[in-house]
mmCIF file of N, CA and C in Angstrom:
data_model
loop_
_atom_site.group_PDB
_atom_site.id
_atom_site.type_symbol
_atom_site.label_atom_id
_atom_site.label_comp_id
_atom_site.label_asym_id
_atom_site.label_seq_id
_atom_site.Cartn_x
_atom_site.Cartn_y
_atom_site.Cartn_z
ATOM 1 N N LEU P 145 -29.570 59.805 -139.055
ATOM 2 C CA LEU P 145 -28.287 59.166 -138.844
ATOM 3 C C LEU P 145 -27.337 60.191 -138.241
ATOM 4 N N ARG P 146 -26.708 59.846 -137.158
ATOM 5 C CA ARG P 146 -25.738 60.727 -136.506
ATOM 6 C C ARG P 146 -24.428 59.978 -136.382
ATOM 7 N N ILE P 147 -23.366 60.627 -136.799
ATOM 8 C CA ILE P 147 -22.031 60.038 -136.692
ATOM 9 C C ILE P 147 -21.166 61.002 -135.902
ATOM 10 N N ASP P 148 -20.831 60.626 -134.690
ATOM 11 C CA ASP P 148 -20.016 61.472 -133.824
ATOM 12 C C ASP P 148 -18.561 61.466 -134.287
ATOM 13 N N ASN P 149 -17.903 62.594 -134.105
ATOM 14 C CA ASN P 149 -16.470 62.750 -134.357
ATOM 15 C C ASN P 149 -16.061 62.496 -135.806
ATOM 16 N N ALA P 150 -16.956 62.804 -136.737
ATOM 17 C CA ALA P 150 -16.599 62.656 -138.153
ATOM 18 C C ALA P 150 -15.551 63.689 -138.549
ATOM 19 N N LEU P 151 -15.571 64.851 -137.883
ATOM 20 C CA LEU P 151 -14.594 65.911 -138.116
ATOM 21 C C LEU P 151 -14.058 66.402 -136.777
ATOM 22 N N ASP P 152 -12.820 66.852 -136.790
ATOM 23 C CA ASP P 152 -12.250 67.423 -135.570
ATOM 24 C C ASP P 152 -12.843 68.812 -135.327
ATOM 25 N N GLU P 153 -12.662 69.315 -134.121
ATOM 26 C CA GLU P 153 -13.281 70.579 -133.715
ATOM 27 C C GLU P 153 -12.835 71.753 -134.589
ATOM 28 N N ASP P 154 -11.550 71.829 -134.905
ATOM 29 C CA ASP P 154 -11.052 72.935 -135.729
ATOM 30 C C ASP P 154 -11.706 72.934 -137.108
ATOM 31 N N THR P 155 -11.797 71.765 -137.724
ATOM 32 C CA THR P 155 -12.418 71.676 -139.050
ATOM 33 C C THR P 155 -13.895 72.020 -138.969
ATOM 34 N N CYS P 156 -14.567 71.573 -137.926
ATOM 35 C CA CYS P 156 -15.991 71.920 -137.746
ATOM 36 C C CYS P 156 -16.175 73.422 -137.636
ATOM 37 N N ASN P 157 -15.315 74.066 -136.867
ATOM 38 C CA ASN P 157 -15.416 75.520 -136.714
ATOM 39 C C ASN P 157 -15.161 76.229 -138.037
ATOM 40 N N ARG P 158 -14.160 75.783 -138.776
ATOM 41 C CA ARG P 158 -13.875 76.372 -140.091
ATOM 42 C C ARG P 158 -15.057 76.174 -141.032
ATOM 43 N N LEU P 159 -15.625 74.975 -141.037
ATOM 44 C CA LEU P 159 -16.763 74.682 -141.914
ATOM 45 C C LEU P 159 -17.976 75.511 -141.517
ATOM 46 N N ARG P 160 -18.230 75.649 -140.234
ATOM 47 C CA ARG P 160 -19.350 76.460 -139.758
ATOM 48 C C ARG P 160 -19.207 77.902 -140.245
ATOM 49 N N ARG P 161 -17.998 78.473 -140.094
ATOM 50 C CA ARG P 161 -17.763 79.850 -140.563
ATOM 51 C C ARG P 161 -17.978 79.955 -142.067
ATOM 52 N N HIS P 162 -17.532 78.955 -142.807
ATOM 53 C CA HIS P 162 -17.697 78.961 -144.265
ATOM 54 C C HIS P 162 -19.181 78.923 -144.643
ATOM 55 N N VAL P 163 -19.934 78.051 -144.000
ATOM 56 C CA VAL P 163 -21.361 77.933 -144.311
ATOM 57 C C VAL P 163 -22.088 79.228 -143.966
ATOM 58 N N LEU P 164 -21.770 79.810 -142.822
ATOM 59 C CA LEU P 164 -22.405 81.079 -142.450
ATOM 60 C C LEU P 164 -22.060 82.180 -143.445
ATOM 61 N N ARG P 165 -20.825 82.188 -143.917
ATOM 62 C CA ARG P 165 -20.418 83.188 -144.908
ATOM 63 C C ARG P 165 -21.179 82.973 -146.211
ATOM 64 N N GLN P 166 -21.271 81.723 -146.650
ATOM 65 C CA GLN P 166 -21.986 81.427 -147.888
ATOM 66 C C GLN P 166 -23.467 81.771 -147.754
ATOM 67 N N GLN P 167 -24.025 81.518 -146.583
ATOM 68 C CA GLN P 167 -25.421 81.856 -146.350
ATOM 69 C C GLN P 167 -25.635 83.366 -146.419
ATOM 70 N N ALA P 168 -24.721 84.123 -145.830
ATOM 71 C CA ALA P 168 -24.830 85.590 -145.871
ATOM 72 C C ALA P 168 -24.699 86.096 -147.301
ATOM 73 N N LEU P 169 -23.764 85.538 -148.050
ATOM 74 C CA LEU P 169 -23.599 85.944 -149.448
ATOM 75 C C LEU P 169 -24.836 85.600 -150.270
ATOM 76 N N ALA P 170 -25.409 84.420 -150.042
ATOM 77 C CA ALA P 170 -26.610 84.013 -150.777
ATOM 78 C C ALA P 170 -27.776 84.934 -150.458
ATOM 79 N N GLU P 171 -27.950 85.259 -149.177
ATOM 80 C CA GLU P 171 -29.033 86.164 -148.795
ATOM 81 C C GLU P 171 -28.860 87.537 -149.422
ATOM 82 N N MET P 172 -27.623 88.017 -149.461
ATOM 83 C CA MET P 172 -27.346 89.320 -150.039
ATOM 84 C C MET P 172 -27.668 89.330 -151.539
ATOM 85 N N GLU P 173 -27.241 88.301 -152.243
ATOM 86 C CA GLU P 173 -27.471 88.249 -153.690
ATOM 87 C C GLU P 173 -28.937 88.007 -154.039
ATOM 88 N N THR P 174 -29.599 87.117 -153.299
ATOM 89 C CA THR P 174 -30.995 86.825 -153.627
ATOM 90 C C THR P 174 -31.928 87.954 -153.201
ATOM 91 N N SER P 175 -31.503 88.779 -152.259
ATOM 92 C CA SER P 175 -32.339 89.933 -151.903
ATOM 93 C C SER P 175 -32.358 90.951 -153.041
ATOM 94 N N LYS P 176 -31.301 90.955 -153.846
ATOM 95 C CA LYS P 176 -31.247 91.848 -155.010
ATOM 96 C C LYS P 176 -32.073 91.301 -156.166
ATOM 97 N N ASN P 177 -32.065 89.957 -156.308
ATOM 98 C CA ASN P 177 -32.729 89.327 -157.441
ATOM 99 C C ASN P 177 -33.190 87.932 -157.032
ATOM 100 N N ALA P 178 -34.445 87.777 -156.658
ATOM 101 C CA ALA P 178 -34.978 86.494 -156.179
ATOM 102 C C ALA P 178 -34.943 85.414 -157.245
ATOM 103 N N ALA P 179 -34.909 85.798 -158.508
ATOM 104 C CA ALA P 179 -34.911 84.818 -159.588
ATOM 105 C C ALA P 179 -33.647 83.953 -159.603
ATOM 106 N N ILE P 180 -32.580 84.439 -159.001
ATOM 107 C CA ILE P 180 -31.337 83.654 -159.003
ATOM 108 C C ILE P 180 -31.207 82.757 -157.773
ATOM 109 N N SER P 181 -32.269 82.653 -156.985
ATOM 110 C CA SER P 181 -32.185 81.892 -155.735
ATOM 111 C C SER P 181 -31.839 80.421 -155.952
ATOM 112 N N THR P 182 -32.227 79.840 -157.093
ATOM 113 C CA THR P 182 -31.895 78.428 -157.319
ATOM 114 C C THR P 182 -30.395 78.213 -157.476
ATOM 115 N N GLU P 183 -29.659 79.253 -157.825
ATOM 116 C CA GLU P 183 -28.206 79.125 -157.918
ATOM 117 C C GLU P 183 -27.589 78.904 -156.543
ATOM 118 N N TYR P 184 -28.249 79.379 -155.520
ATOM 119 C CA TYR P 184 -27.725 79.272 -154.161
ATOM 120 C C TYR P 184 -28.412 78.198 -153.331
ATOM 121 N N TYR P 185 -29.688 77.959 -153.604
ATOM 122 C CA TYR P 185 -30.460 77.057 -152.749
ATOM 123 C C TYR P 185 -30.995 75.825 -153.471
ATOM 124 N N GLY P 186 -30.697 75.654 -154.734
ATOM 125 C CA GLY P 186 -31.183 74.496 -155.467
ATOM 126 C C GLY P 186 -32.599 74.692 -155.972
ATOM 127 N N VAL P 187 -33.106 73.673 -156.650
ATOM 128 C CA VAL P 187 -34.407 73.796 -157.304
ATOM 129 C C VAL P 187 -35.573 73.713 -156.332
ATOM 130 N N GLU P 188 -35.365 73.164 -155.145
ATOM 131 C CA GLU P 188 -36.449 73.037 -154.174
ATOM 132 C C GLU P 188 -36.299 74.061 -153.052
ATOM 133 N N ASN P 189 -35.863 75.246 -153.406
ATOM 134 C CA ASN P 189 -35.522 76.243 -152.397
ATOM 135 C C ASN P 189 -36.710 76.900 -151.723
ATOM 136 N N ARG P 190 -37.905 76.612 -152.124
ATOM 137 C CA ARG P 190 -39.065 77.255 -151.515
ATOM 138 C C ARG P 190 -39.795 76.313 -150.543
ATOM 139 N N ARG P 191 -39.172 75.202 -150.191
ATOM 140 C CA ARG P 191 -39.803 74.261 -149.275
ATOM 141 C C ARG P 191 -39.878 74.848 -147.872
ATOM 142 N N LYS P 192 -40.971 74.608 -147.203
ATOM 143 C CA LYS P 192 -41.139 75.110 -145.840
ATOM 144 C C LYS P 192 -40.301 74.275 -144.877
ATOM 145 N N LYS P 193 -39.763 74.929 -143.870
ATOM 146 C CA LYS P 193 -39.004 74.294 -142.804
ATOM 147 C C LYS P 193 -37.765 73.556 -143.309
ATOM 148 N N ARG P 194 -37.228 73.983 -144.440
ATOM 149 C CA ARG P 194 -36.019 73.357 -144.958
ATOM 150 C C ARG P 194 -35.300 74.344 -145.849
ATOM 151 N N CYS P 195 -33.993 74.328 -145.772
ATOM 152 C CA CYS P 195 -33.190 75.186 -146.633
ATOM 153 C C CYS P 195 -31.932 74.431 -147.013
ATOM 154 N N ASP P 196 -31.777 74.132 -148.270
ATOM 155 C CA ASP P 196 -30.591 73.457 -148.762
ATOM 156 C C ASP P 196 -29.674 74.494 -149.395
ATOM 157 N N LEU P 197 -28.622 74.846 -148.705
ATOM 158 C CA LEU P 197 -27.656 75.798 -149.223
ATOM 159 C C LEU P 197 -26.623 75.020 -150.032
ATOM 160 N N LEU P 198 -26.486 75.346 -151.308
ATOM 161 C CA LEU P 198 -25.518 74.668 -152.161
ATOM 162 C C LEU P 198 -24.131 75.251 -151.917
ATOM 163 N N LEU P 199 -23.157 74.385 -151.692
ATOM 164 C CA LEU P 199 -21.781 74.816 -151.474
ATOM 165 C C LEU P 199 -20.942 74.375 -152.654
ATOM 166 N N SER P 200 -20.221 75.295 -153.226
ATOM 167 C CA SER P 200 -19.392 75.007 -154.378
ATOM 168 C C SER P 200 -18.182 74.167 -153.977
ATOM 169 N N LEU P 201 -17.785 73.258 -154.855
ATOM 170 C CA LEU P 201 -16.566 72.478 -154.638
ATOM 171 C C LEU P 201 -15.344 73.216 -155.154
ATOM 172 N N VAL P 202 -15.569 74.325 -155.834
ATOM 173 C CA VAL P 202 -14.478 75.143 -156.352
ATOM 174 C C VAL P 202 -13.990 76.043 -155.217
ATOM 175 N N PRO P 203 -12.701 75.965 -154.878
ATOM 176 C CA PRO P 203 -12.201 76.818 -153.784
ATOM 177 C C PRO P 203 -12.409 78.291 -154.096
ATOM 178 N N GLU P 204 -12.816 79.033 -153.059
ATOM 179 C CA GLU P 204 -12.975 80.473 -153.196
ATOM 180 C C GLU P 204 -11.616 81.134 -153.288
ATOM 181 N N GLU P 205 -11.609 82.313 -153.887
ATOM 182 C CA GLU P 205 -10.388 83.117 -153.831
ATOM 183 C C GLU P 205 -10.209 83.580 -152.400
ATOM 184 N N ASP P 206 -8.980 83.698 -151.968
ATOM 185 C CA ASP P 206 -8.717 84.174 -150.613
ATOM 186 C C ASP P 206 -8.986 85.668 -150.567
ATOM 187 N N THR P 207 -10.005 86.040 -149.797
ATOM 188 C CA THR P 207 -10.376 87.453 -149.702
ATOM 189 C C THR P 207 -10.191 87.955 -148.276
ATOM 190 N N THR P 208 -9.137 87.502 -147.617
ATOM 191 C CA THR P 208 -8.941 87.874 -146.218
ATOM 192 C C THR P 208 -8.760 89.376 -146.059
ATOM 193 N N ASN P 209 -8.355 90.067 -147.112
ATOM 194 C CA ASN P 209 -8.234 91.516 -147.039
ATOM 195 C C ASN P 209 -9.546 92.219 -147.347
ATOM 196 N N ASP P 210 -10.556 91.436 -147.714
ATOM 197 C CA ASP P 210 -11.851 92.003 -148.069
ATOM 198 C C ASP P 210 -12.964 91.186 -147.405
ATOM 199 N N PRO P 211 -13.066 91.250 -146.075
ATOM 200 C CA PRO P 211 -14.086 90.450 -145.393
ATOM 201 C C PRO P 211 -15.491 90.933 -145.695
ATOM 202 N N THR P 212 -16.458 90.074 -145.409
ATOM 203 C CA THR P 212 -17.854 90.431 -145.620
ATOM 204 C C THR P 212 -18.275 91.472 -144.593
ATOM 205 N N GLU P 213 -19.512 91.914 -144.707
ATOM 206 C CA GLU P 213 -20.023 92.952 -143.808
ATOM 207 C C GLU P 213 -19.920 92.544 -142.342
ATOM 208 N N GLU P 214 -20.005 91.251 -142.064
ATOM 209 C CA GLU P 214 -19.957 90.795 -140.682
ATOM 210 C C GLU P 214 -18.586 91.060 -140.061
ATOM 211 N N GLY P 215 -17.588 91.220 -140.885
ATOM 212 C CA GLY P 215 -16.263 91.581 -140.412
ATOM 213 C C GLY P 215 -15.433 90.426 -139.911
ATOM 214 N N ASP P 216 -16.038 89.477 -139.225
ATOM 215 C CA ASP P 216 -15.249 88.393 -138.661
ATOM 216 C C ASP P 216 -15.394 87.099 -139.448
ATOM 217 N N ILE P 217 -16.192 87.094 -140.491
ATOM 218 C CA ILE P 217 -16.359 85.902 -141.313
ATOM 219 C C ILE P 217 -15.620 86.135 -142.626
ATOM 220 N N ILE P 218 -14.473 85.481 -142.780
ATOM 221 C CA ILE P 218 -13.666 85.666 -143.975
ATOM 222 C C ILE P 218 -13.568 84.364 -144.748
ATOM 223 N N ALA P 219 -13.128 84.457 -145.971
ATOM 224 C CA ALA P 219 -13.039 83.294 -146.847
ATOM 225 C C ALA P 219 -12.027 82.292 -146.323
ATOM 226 N N ASP P 220 -12.331 81.032 -146.488
ATOM 227 C CA ASP P 220 -11.427 79.928 -146.169
ATOM 228 C C ASP P 220 -11.380 79.070 -147.427
ATOM 229 N N PRO P 221 -10.491 79.406 -148.363
ATOM 230 C CA PRO P 221 -10.526 78.798 -149.691
ATOM 231 C C PRO P 221 -10.312 77.288 -149.716
ATOM 232 N N ASN P 222 -9.777 76.705 -148.676
ATOM 233 C CA ASN P 222 -9.477 75.275 -148.695
ATOM 234 C C ASN P 222 -10.415 74.422 -147.858
ATOM 235 N N ILE P 223 -11.436 75.005 -147.278
ATOM 236 C CA ILE P 223 -12.253 74.251 -146.332
ATOM 237 C C ILE P 223 -12.987 73.073 -146.971
ATOM 238 N N ILE P 224 -13.597 73.247 -148.108
ATOM 239 C CA ILE P 224 -14.353 72.137 -148.706
ATOM 240 C C ILE P 224 -13.428 70.986 -149.097
ATOM 241 N N PRO P 225 -12.309 71.236 -149.799
ATOM 242 C CA PRO P 225 -11.389 70.122 -150.062
ATOM 243 C C PRO P 225 -10.856 69.486 -148.773
ATOM 244 N N ASP P 226 -10.597 70.286 -147.756
ATOM 245 C CA ASP P 226 -10.116 69.744 -146.481
ATOM 246 C C ASP P 226 -11.160 68.822 -145.843
ATOM 247 N N VAL P 227 -12.415 69.248 -145.842
ATOM 248 C CA VAL P 227 -13.485 68.427 -145.265
ATOM 249 C C VAL P 227 -13.634 67.131 -146.050
ATOM 250 N N LEU P 228 -13.654 67.225 -147.366
ATOM 251 C CA LEU P 228 -13.796 66.013 -148.174
ATOM 252 C C LEU P 228 -12.649 65.041 -147.929
ATOM 253 N N GLN P 229 -11.439 65.563 -147.801
ATOM 254 C CA GLN P 229 -10.286 64.711 -147.516
ATOM 255 C C GLN P 229 -10.421 64.041 -146.146
ATOM 256 N N LYS P 230 -10.877 64.802 -145.150
ATOM 257 C CA LYS P 230 -10.982 64.253 -143.796
ATOM 258 C C LYS P 230 -12.098 63.226 -143.648
ATOM 259 N N VAL P 231 -13.134 63.336 -144.450
ATOM 260 C CA VAL P 231 -14.227 62.371 -144.311
ATOM 261 C C VAL P 231 -14.171 61.241 -145.345
ATOM 262 N N LEU P 232 -13.639 61.529 -146.539
ATOM 263 C CA LEU P 232 -13.640 60.507 -147.586
ATOM 264 C C LEU P 232 -12.264 60.112 -148.099
ATOM 265 N N GLY P 233 -11.218 60.789 -147.625
ATOM 266 C CA GLY P 233 -9.863 60.458 -148.054
ATOM 267 C C GLY P 233 -9.468 59.049 -147.634
ATOM 268 N N THR P 234 -8.258 58.653 -147.958
ATOM 269 C CA THR P 234 -7.776 57.299 -147.675
ATOM 270 C C THR P 234 -8.015 56.886 -146.226
ATOM 271 N N ASN P 235 -7.759 57.780 -145.291
ATOM 272 C CA ASN P 235 -7.978 57.498 -143.872
ATOM 273 C C ASN P 235 -9.168 58.274 -143.320
ATOM 274 N N GLY P 236 -10.088 58.654 -144.180
ATOM 275 C CA GLY P 236 -11.226 59.473 -143.784
ATOM 276 C C GLY P 236 -12.153 58.795 -142.800
ATOM 277 N N SER P 237 -12.752 59.598 -141.941
ATOM 278 C CA SER P 237 -13.624 59.075 -140.886
ATOM 279 C C SER P 237 -14.866 58.368 -141.433
ATOM 280 N N LEU P 238 -15.348 58.770 -142.593
ATOM 281 C CA LEU P 238 -16.534 58.153 -143.183
ATOM 282 C C LEU P 238 -16.203 57.250 -144.371
ATOM 283 N N ARG P 239 -14.936 57.062 -144.653
ATOM 284 C CA ARG P 239 -14.515 56.254 -145.799
ATOM 285 C C ARG P 239 -15.089 54.836 -145.773
ATOM 286 N N PRO P 240 -15.045 54.128 -144.642
ATOM 287 C CA PRO P 240 -15.607 52.772 -144.638
ATOM 288 C C PRO P 240 -17.098 52.741 -144.984
ATOM 289 N N ILE P 241 -17.848 53.710 -144.486
ATOM 290 C CA ILE P 241 -19.281 53.764 -144.789
ATOM 291 C C ILE P 241 -19.482 54.056 -146.271
ATOM 292 N N TYR P 242 -18.722 55.004 -146.804
ATOM 293 C CA TYR P 242 -18.799 55.349 -148.228
ATOM 294 C C TYR P 242 -18.511 54.121 -149.098
ATOM 295 N N GLU P 243 -17.436 53.407 -148.772
ATOM 296 C CA GLU P 243 -17.064 52.239 -149.561
ATOM 297 C C GLU P 243 -18.146 51.178 -149.499
ATOM 298 N N GLU P 244 -18.756 51.024 -148.334
ATOM 299 C CA GLU P 244 -19.815 50.015 -148.160
ATOM 300 C C GLU P 244 -21.053 50.357 -148.979
ATOM 301 N N LEU P 245 -21.384 51.640 -149.052
ATOM 302 C CA LEU P 245 -22.624 52.044 -149.715
ATOM 303 C C LEU P 245 -22.485 52.369 -151.195
ATOM 304 N N VAL P 246 -21.322 52.867 -151.613
ATOM 305 C CA VAL P 246 -21.239 53.451 -152.946
ATOM 306 C C VAL P 246 -20.290 52.720 -153.898
ATOM 307 N N THR P 247 -19.300 52.047 -153.389
ATOM 308 C CA THR P 247 -18.301 51.453 -154.279
ATOM 309 C C THR P 247 -18.575 49.954 -154.503
ATOM 310 N N ASN P 248 -17.785 49.372 -155.385
ATOM 311 C CA ASN P 248 -17.911 47.943 -155.671
ATOM 312 C C ASN P 248 -17.470 47.075 -154.491
ATOM 313 N N LYS P 249 -16.778 47.666 -153.524
ATOM 314 C CA LYS P 249 -16.344 46.909 -152.334
ATOM 315 C C LYS P 249 -17.519 46.593 -151.413
ATOM 316 N N GLY P 250 -18.613 47.329 -151.579
ATOM 317 C CA GLY P 250 -19.776 47.174 -150.690
ATOM 318 C C GLY P 250 -20.744 46.135 -151.157
#
């Protein structure tokens, strides 16, 4: 299923940076201790040709003064709530589909 224009370009770019940052953090932590990989990748994290990176709904602390090793990927503490609002909020781009599939209105 492909839905074009579910998010605007700025939000997509912010989300992409957030996911890449979370992926880098997960790789860094799991390289130290592989046993904690399910905390970052879920219970099916060893599947071939698939990687489910779990993203927390809890906003990150703003660490703009302490970027990751990549230097240009910094925390965006509001990205997940912003994305959820843009896709599922009152005027969200995917709200009608959500209501049709998940709520009593459907």
